[in-house]
Amino acid sequence: MTDQIIPEGQAAAVTNAKLDQLLRLADEQVHLQRVSLLEDGHILSFTHAGQRIRFSIPDASRDYIQRVILRSHGFFERALLAKLEAASVVPEGATIYDIGANIGNHTVYFSKVMKARKVVALEPQLACFVTLKDNVKLNALKGVKTHACALGSGTGTASVTGFKPYNSGGTMFTESADGDFELRSLDDVVAQEKDKHIDFMKIDVEGMQMAVLSGADNVLSSMKPAIWVELLAKEDEVAETSEFLAGYGYRAQQLGPQDYLFLG
């Protein structure tokens, strides 16, 4: 029987694959060690711009956003948040709506770092919403209101159309007559507030931004807040959203690979 001869290039590829697997396993062990060192209640503390920040990250062992917060010992998307600050489109003392707030990463940043006077955070996923409220409390945030609902073109319900167990931020919703999640329009939410004004809003809703904007006619036409929205070029979301907002006098500028600022 003749021994099989493995080509040199193939052998190198097999070796590299094994090394990559070992490195991933070692990296995961280090991450799990970090998880085990969290404070009671799965709380991480760090300092940002002289501010002490505390985050409850109960799913840090598997959830993408919480893993990044733990591994970086800092805010998720902190480079984008820094670029937003540098753009000087959000005044100190602003009223901000965080649409798709998840566990409150941006809510905490807006309130504690950017000195917003008021932040309204909206998140439909119950587990994320509970952690969002915990993080508001942990950081003793003033002027923050939370709503456990999705935003869309009107009042009703929404259903989950896509769920990623390792990335709660990637959960996708759609308006549905028999959905399990409360759905409201942005105009309706603002109308219920004593302070009916918005300076800035962040929209990260995994493809549902057109429904959100469709339910914000009064906000867009009368308040003209600056808008940060995550958009996917491959789905033509940039062109669709830009054309829609242009009708309200907005112009677009790119903030990141998938993130755009719209200024009225």
Short mmCIF file of C-alpha atoms in Angstrom, two decimals, residues 3 15 19 21 24 32 38 48 74-75 81 88 98 112 125 139 193 229 231:
data_model
loop_
_atom_site.label_atom_id
_atom_site.label_comp_id
_atom_site.label_asym_id
_atom_site.label_seq_id
_atom_site.Cartn_x
_atom_site.Cartn_y
_atom_site.Cartn_z
CA ASP A 3 1.24 6.27 1.48
CA THR A 15 -2.12 23.22 9.42
CA LEU A 19 -3.96 26.72 14.23
CA GLN A 21 -9.19 26.69 15.49
CA ARG A 24 -10.27 30.69 18.49
CA LEU A 32 -15.10 33.25 29.41
CA LEU A 38 -17.57 40.41 36.25
CA HIS A 48 -14.79 56.89 29.63
CA GLY A 74 -15.80 50.33 26.62
CA PHE A 75 -18.86 51.39 24.67
CA LEU A 81 -20.07 57.68 18.72
CA SER A 88 -21.23 68.69 16.27
CA ASP A 98 -32.81 56.07 20.79
CA LYS A 112 -23.87 60.56 30.48
CA GLN A 125 -37.28 42.76 23.07
CA ASN A 139 -25.66 54.87 35.83
CA GLU A 193 -44.70 63.56 25.83
CA VAL A 229 -29.59 55.54 10.82
CA LEU A 231 -28.48 51.25 6.38
#
